[in-house]
Amino acid sequence: MISVDLTLKYSPMPVSVQRKEKDAAETLYQTIITAMQGDRPQLLELTCEKQTEKKVAIMSDQISAVIVSEKDGSASAGKVPGFAALGQIVNQG
């Protein structure tokens, strides 16, 4: 299952929908990116292939990030979805 997670402005919780195929997730990702780059906000209506009754409508100008990741049963417990910080923060003061 491929998860497409949307981070929304002014919202601490991401919105997620799933796709069964990698190509379908990539197509959805490109659709969202195109809508975000547009001059006028668009209403995006998304459905989920894992939970078929799940639907969400989002205005494209409220999306601040899109993350596509593969979800499988071997994911490590306790890991938070998203990106891990690599490297160290160095205090330069």
Coordinates of C-alpha atoms in Angstrom, one line a residue:
M1 CA 0.0 0.0 0.0
I2 CA 1.3 3.4 -0.9
S3 CA 0.4 6.4 1.3
V4 CA 0.0 9.9 0.1
D5 CA 0.1 12.3 3.1
L6 CA -0.9 15.9 2.8
T7 CA 0.3 18.5 5.4
L8 CA -2.2 21.3 5.6
K9 CA -1.5 24.9 6.7
Y10 CA -2.7 25.6 10.2
S11 CA -3.4 21.9 10.9
P12 CA -1.1 19.7 13.0
M13 CA -2.6 16.5 11.6
P14 CA -1.8 15.2 8.1
V15 CA -4.5 13.9 5.8
S16 CA -3.7 10.5 4.2
V17 CA -5.1 8.5 1.4
Q18 CA -3.7 5.2 0.1
R19 CA -3.2 3.7 -3.3
K20 CA -2.6 0.1 -4.1
E21 CA -0.2 0.7 -7.0
K22 CA 2.9 2.9 -7.1
D23 CA 1.9 4.3 -10.5
A24 CA -1.5 5.4 -9.1
A25 CA 0.2 7.1 -6.1
E26 CA 2.6 8.9 -8.5
T27 CA -0.3 10.1 -10.6
L28 CA -2.1 11.4 -7.6
Y29 CA 1.1 13.1 -6.4
Q30 CA 1.6 14.9 -9.7
T31 CA -2.1 16.0 -9.7
I32 CA -1.7 17.5 -6.3
I33 CA 1.6 19.2 -7.2
T34 CA 0.0 20.7 -10.3
A35 CA -3.0 22.0 -8.3
M36 CA -0.6 23.6 -5.8
Q37 CA 1.3 25.4 -8.5
G38 CA -1.8 26.8 -10.1
D39 CA -2.7 30.5 -10.0
R40 CA -6.1 29.9 -8.5
P41 CA -7.1 27.5 -5.7
Q42 CA -8.8 24.3 -6.8
L43 CA -11.0 21.9 -4.8
L44 CA -9.3 18.5 -4.7
E45 CA -11.6 15.6 -3.9
L46 CA -9.6 12.5 -2.8
T47 CA -10.6 9.0 -2.1
C48 CA -8.8 6.1 -0.4
E49 CA -8.3 2.7 -2.0
K50 CA -7.7 1.1 1.4
Q51 CA -10.8 2.5 3.1
T52 CA -13.1 2.9 0.2
E53 CA -15.7 4.9 2.2
K54 CA -13.1 7.5 3.1
K55 CA -13.4 10.8 1.1
V56 CA -11.9 14.2 1.7
A57 CA -12.1 17.5 -0.1
I58 CA -9.2 20.0 0.2
M59 CA -8.5 23.4 -1.3
S60 CA -5.2 23.3 -3.1
D61 CA -3.9 26.5 -1.6
Q62 CA -4.1 25.0 1.9
I63 CA -1.6 22.2 1.2
S64 CA 1.9 22.9 2.4
A65 CA 3.5 19.5 1.7
V66 CA 2.9 16.2 0.0
I67 CA 4.7 13.0 1.1
V68 CA 4.5 9.7 -0.8
S69 CA 5.7 6.6 1.1
E70 CA 5.3 2.9 1.0
K71 CA 3.5 1.4 3.9
D72 CA 4.1 -2.3 4.6
G73 CA 3.7 -4.7 7.5
S74 CA 7.4 -4.6 8.3
A75 CA 7.4 -0.9 9.3
S76 CA 9.2 -0.4 12.6
A77 CA 6.9 0.2 15.5
G78 CA 7.2 3.6 17.1
K79 CA 8.5 5.4 14.0
V80 CA 6.6 8.5 13.1
P81 CA 5.7 9.0 9.4
G82 CA 7.7 11.6 7.6
F83 CA 11.3 12.4 7.2
A84 CA 14.1 11.7 9.7
A85 CA 16.6 14.4 10.4
L86 CA 20.1 13.4 9.2
G87 CA 23.1 15.0 10.8
Q88 CA 23.5 17.3 13.8
I89 CA 22.5 20.8 14.6
V90 CA 25.7 22.7 15.5
N91 CA 25.5 25.7 17.9
Q92 CA 27.4 28.5 16.3
G93 CA 27.0 31.0 19.1

